[in-house]
Amino acid sequence: MAWLGVPPVFKRNEESFGGYARRLEQFFVVNDLLIPDDKKAAVSVDAKRRAVLLTALEPDTFSLLEDLLAPAGVAEVTCARIIEVLTSHFEPDESVILSRHRFHTCSREDTETVSAFLSRLRHLARPCQFTCCAGILEEMLRDRFVSGIRNERLQSRLLSEKNLTLQSATAIATAHEAAARQAGEIAQSQTGPSGESAVHHVSAASASGSVSAAVEEEELYSLFRCSGDRRAPIKLNVMLDDRPVSMELDTGAALSVCGRFPDRTD
């Protein structure tokens, strides 16, 4: 029998076994290897499914399977049993509380795109069992998405929206991300001479307000004056030529220098 396509190979370091089992099931579908209702025919089909699965395992995984099934042989159990054993080994049941803790503490990384952050949230939400009522998963994703955005300007924009949905929050965040990237490209194209430092350029541009969207994490402020009560200078009495002299201590230097000896006569 000729196969349509090639049976997928399970690589334990590249994917979960659950994901692999779902891909393998699609291979069975396209090659008419679904278990029929007739028991006799089902045995024959299952033997083919088992053979496909066993030949798609890497040597170390096949050896592991033999150990897990012992004393039974790999040809003595059903394909469903093999999938059950390997799934239990590679993906043991995890605490729902721990899964939800990971979800509720997830925040967007500095270099992570909006779409990548949302994808990571969806992945973390899968074992959380947010199924108590219809739409609860979308609400949980929306709330964590907004809370995990580590950008005050964007977060304020999202919080100001009435009837915010996950879809609208994603659209706003994606547009904000694109605008910041485009503004950055414009600012970069308007740089001064090649010898001018990037710090000076951003300082000048920020003063005029031209790159406020590009520099979204931090704003540059100019400090003109520090106001407040000034402390009285520290005075010291020292002896110069056996005469007491009052001088001010220079707190910002290693040494305090007396520039002129008062009333000195040569």
Coordinates of C-alpha atoms in Angstrom, one line a residue:
M1 CA 0.0 0.0 0.0
A2 CA 1.4 3.4 -1.0
W3 CA 1.2 6.1 1.6
L4 CA 0.1 9.7 0.9
G5 CA 2.9 11.6 2.4
V6 CA 5.6 10.5 4.9
P7 CA 4.7 9.5 8.5
P8 CA 6.0 12.3 10.8
V9 CA 9.0 11.4 13.0
F10 CA 8.8 12.2 16.7
K11 CA 11.7 14.3 17.9
R12 CA 11.5 14.7 21.7
N13 CA 13.7 17.8 21.8
E14 CA 11.6 19.7 19.2
E15 CA 8.0 19.1 20.1
S16 CA 5.6 17.7 22.7
F17 CA 4.4 14.1 22.3
G18 CA 0.8 15.4 22.4
G19 CA 1.4 17.6 19.5
Y20 CA 3.1 14.8 17.6
A21 CA 0.2 12.4 18.3
R22 CA -2.2 15.0 16.8
R23 CA 0.0 15.3 13.7
L24 CA 0.2 11.5 13.4
E25 CA -3.6 11.2 13.6
Q26 CA -3.9 13.5 10.6
F27 CA -1.6 11.2 8.7
F28 CA -3.9 8.3 9.6
V29 CA -6.9 10.3 8.4
V30 CA -5.4 11.0 5.0
N31 CA -4.4 7.4 4.5
D32 CA -7.8 5.9 5.6
L33 CA -6.4 4.4 8.8
L34 CA -9.3 5.4 11.0
I35 CA -10.6 2.7 13.4
P36 CA -13.8 1.2 11.9
D37 CA -16.7 0.0 13.9
D38 CA -16.2 -3.6 12.8
K39 CA -14.1 -5.3 15.5
K40 CA -12.3 -7.6 13.1
A41 CA -11.4 -4.9 10.7
A42 CA -10.4 -2.6 13.6
V43 CA -7.7 -5.1 14.7
S44 CA -6.2 -5.0 11.2
V45 CA -6.3 -1.2 10.9
D46 CA -4.8 -0.8 14.4
A47 CA -1.9 -3.1 13.6
K48 CA -1.1 -0.8 10.6
R49 CA -1.4 2.3 12.8
R50 CA 0.9 0.8 15.4
A51 CA 3.4 -0.2 12.7
V52 CA 3.5 3.4 11.4
L53 CA 3.9 4.8 14.9
L54 CA 6.7 2.4 15.8
T55 CA 8.7 3.1 12.7
A56 CA 8.3 6.8 13.2
L57 CA 10.0 6.7 16.6
E58 CA 13.7 7.5 17.0
P59 CA 15.9 4.7 18.3
D60 CA 16.2 6.1 21.9
T61 CA 12.4 6.7 22.1
F62 CA 11.7 3.2 20.8
S63 CA 14.0 1.7 23.4
L64 CA 12.3 3.8 26.1
L65 CA 8.9 2.5 24.9
E66 CA 10.1 -1.1 25.2
D67 CA 11.1 -0.4 28.8
L68 CA 7.8 1.3 29.6
L69 CA 5.8 -1.5 28.2
A70 CA 7.8 -4.4 29.7
P71 CA 7.0 -7.3 30.1
A72 CA 4.6 -6.8 27.2
G73 CA 6.2 -6.4 23.8
V74 CA 5.5 -3.4 21.5
A75 CA 3.6 -5.6 19.0
E76 CA 1.3 -6.9 21.8
V77 CA -0.4 -3.6 22.6
T78 CA -2.6 -1.3 20.6
C79 CA -1.5 1.9 19.0
A80 CA -3.8 3.8 21.4
R81 CA -2.0 2.2 24.4
I82 CA 1.4 3.2 23.0
I83 CA 0.3 6.8 22.6
E84 CA -1.2 6.7 26.1
V85 CA 2.1 5.4 27.6
L86 CA 4.3 7.8 25.8
T87 CA 2.0 10.8 26.5
S88 CA 2.0 9.9 30.2
H89 CA 5.8 9.7 30.2
F90 CA 6.6 12.9 28.3
E91 CA 3.7 15.0 29.5
P92 CA 2.9 14.1 33.1
D93 CA -0.2 15.8 34.6
E94 CA 0.7 19.2 36.0
S95 CA -1.0 21.1 38.7
V96 CA -3.7 23.5 37.4
I97 CA -2.7 25.9 40.1
L98 CA 0.9 26.0 38.8
S99 CA -0.3 26.4 35.3
R100 CA -2.5 29.3 36.2
H101 CA 0.3 30.9 38.2
R102 CA 2.5 30.9 35.1
F103 CA -0.3 32.4 33.1
H104 CA -1.2 35.2 35.5
T105 CA 2.5 36.2 35.9
C106 CA 3.3 36.2 32.2
S107 CA 4.4 39.6 30.9
R108 CA 5.6 40.8 27.5
E109 CA 9.4 40.7 27.0
D110 CA 11.2 43.8 25.9
T111 CA 11.9 42.5 22.4
E112 CA 8.7 40.5 22.0
T113 CA 6.2 41.4 19.4
V114 CA 2.5 41.8 20.2
S115 CA 1.6 38.7 18.2
A116 CA 4.3 36.6 19.8
F117 CA 3.2 37.7 23.3
L118 CA -0.4 36.7 22.6
S119 CA 0.7 33.4 21.1
R120 CA 2.7 32.7 24.3
L121 CA -0.3 33.6 26.5
R122 CA -2.5 31.2 24.5
H123 CA 0.0 28.4 25.0
L124 CA 0.2 29.0 28.7
A125 CA -3.6 29.1 29.0
R126 CA -4.1 25.6 27.4
P127 CA -3.6 23.6 30.7
C128 CA -5.4 26.2 32.9
Q129 CA -8.8 24.7 32.3
F130 CA -10.6 28.1 31.9
T131 CA -13.9 26.4 31.0
C132 CA -16.3 27.4 33.7
C133 CA -18.4 29.4 31.4
A134 CA -18.6 30.5 27.7
G135 CA -16.1 33.2 26.8
I136 CA -14.1 33.0 30.0
L137 CA -10.9 32.1 28.1
E138 CA -11.1 35.2 25.9
E139 CA -11.7 37.4 29.0
M140 CA -8.7 35.8 30.8
L141 CA -6.5 36.3 27.7
R142 CA -7.6 39.9 27.4
D143 CA -7.0 40.8 31.0
R144 CA -3.5 39.2 31.1
F145 CA -2.7 40.7 27.7
V146 CA -3.4 44.2 29.0
S147 CA -1.7 43.6 32.4
G148 CA 1.3 42.1 30.8
I149 CA 2.0 45.0 28.4
R150 CA 5.0 46.8 30.0
N151 CA 4.4 50.1 28.3
E152 CA 2.6 52.7 30.3
R153 CA 1.4 54.7 27.3
L154 CA 0.0 51.7 25.5
Q155 CA -1.4 50.2 28.7
S156 CA -3.2 53.5 29.5
R157 CA -4.6 53.6 26.0
L158 CA -6.0 50.0 26.4
L159 CA -7.5 50.8 29.9
S160 CA -9.3 53.8 28.6
E161 CA -11.2 51.8 26.0
K162 CA -14.8 50.9 26.9
N163 CA -16.0 47.4 26.2
L164 CA -12.5 46.3 25.3
T165 CA -12.3 42.8 23.8
L166 CA -9.2 40.7 23.1
Q167 CA -9.6 41.4 19.4
S168 CA -9.7 45.1 19.8
A169 CA -6.9 45.1 22.3
T170 CA -4.7 43.2 19.9
A171 CA -5.6 45.6 17.1
I172 CA -4.7 48.6 19.2
A173 CA -1.4 47.2 20.4
T174 CA -0.4 46.0 17.0
A175 CA -1.1 49.5 15.5
H176 CA 0.9 51.1 18.3
E177 CA 3.8 48.7 17.7
A178 CA 3.8 49.5 14.0
A179 CA 3.6 53.2 14.6
A180 CA 6.5 53.1 17.0
R181 CA 8.6 51.1 14.6
Q182 CA 7.8 53.4 11.6
A183 CA 8.5 56.6 13.7
G184 CA 11.9 55.0 14.7
E185 CA 12.7 54.5 11.0
I186 CA 11.9 58.1 10.2
A187 CA 14.0 59.4 13.2
Q188 CA 16.9 57.3 12.1
S189 CA 16.7 58.6 8.5
Q190 CA 16.9 62.2 9.9
T191 CA 20.1 61.8 11.8
G192 CA 22.8 64.4 11.6
P193 CA 26.5 64.1 10.5
S194 CA 28.0 60.6 10.8
G195 CA 30.1 61.7 13.7
E196 CA 27.2 62.9 15.8
S197 CA 26.4 60.6 18.6
A198 CA 23.0 58.9 18.9
V199 CA 22.5 60.3 22.4
H200 CA 22.9 63.9 21.2
H201 CA 20.5 63.3 18.3
V202 CA 17.8 61.9 20.4
S203 CA 18.3 64.7 22.9
A204 CA 17.8 67.3 20.3
A205 CA 14.9 65.6 18.6
S206 CA 13.1 64.9 21.9
A207 CA 13.4 68.6 22.8
S208 CA 11.5 69.4 19.7
G209 CA 9.0 66.6 20.2
S210 CA 9.7 64.9 16.9
V211 CA 10.4 61.4 18.1
S212 CA 8.0 61.2 21.1
A213 CA 6.4 58.1 19.5
A214 CA 9.7 56.4 18.7
V215 CA 11.2 56.9 22.2
E216 CA 8.2 55.3 23.9
E217 CA 9.8 53.8 26.9
E218 CA 11.7 56.8 28.3
E219 CA 11.4 60.6 27.8
L220 CA 14.3 63.0 28.0
Y221 CA 13.9 66.0 30.2
S222 CA 16.1 69.1 30.6
L223 CA 17.0 70.1 34.1
F224 CA 17.5 73.9 34.4
R225 CA 17.5 74.5 38.1
C226 CA 17.2 72.7 41.4
S227 CA 15.0 74.6 43.8
G228 CA 14.7 74.1 47.5
D229 CA 16.4 75.1 50.8
R230 CA 20.2 75.2 50.5
R231 CA 22.2 73.9 53.4
A232 CA 24.7 76.3 55.0
P233 CA 28.3 75.7 54.0
I234 CA 30.5 73.7 56.4
K235 CA 33.0 76.0 58.1
L236 CA 36.3 74.8 59.6
N237 CA 38.7 76.6 61.9
V238 CA 42.3 75.9 60.9
M239 CA 45.6 77.3 62.2
L240 CA 47.7 79.0 59.5
D241 CA 51.0 80.5 60.7
D242 CA 49.8 80.0 64.3
R243 CA 46.7 82.1 63.5
P244 CA 43.1 80.7 63.6
V245 CA 41.5 81.0 60.2
S246 CA 37.8 80.1 59.3
M247 CA 37.5 78.5 55.8
E248 CA 34.8 76.6 53.9
L249 CA 35.1 72.8 53.4
D250 CA 34.9 71.8 49.7
T251 CA 32.7 68.7 50.0
G252 CA 33.1 67.8 46.4
A253 CA 36.9 67.6 46.4
A254 CA 39.6 65.5 48.0
L255 CA 41.4 68.7 49.2
S256 CA 40.1 72.1 50.4
V257 CA 42.3 74.9 49.2
C258 CA 42.6 78.3 50.8
G259 CA 43.2 80.7 47.9
R260 CA 44.5 83.7 49.9
F261 CA 45.7 84.1 53.5
P262 CA 43.6 86.8 55.1
D263 CA 45.5 89.9 56.2
R264 CA 48.8 88.3 55.3
T265 CA 51.8 90.7 55.2
D266 CA 55.0 89.6 53.4

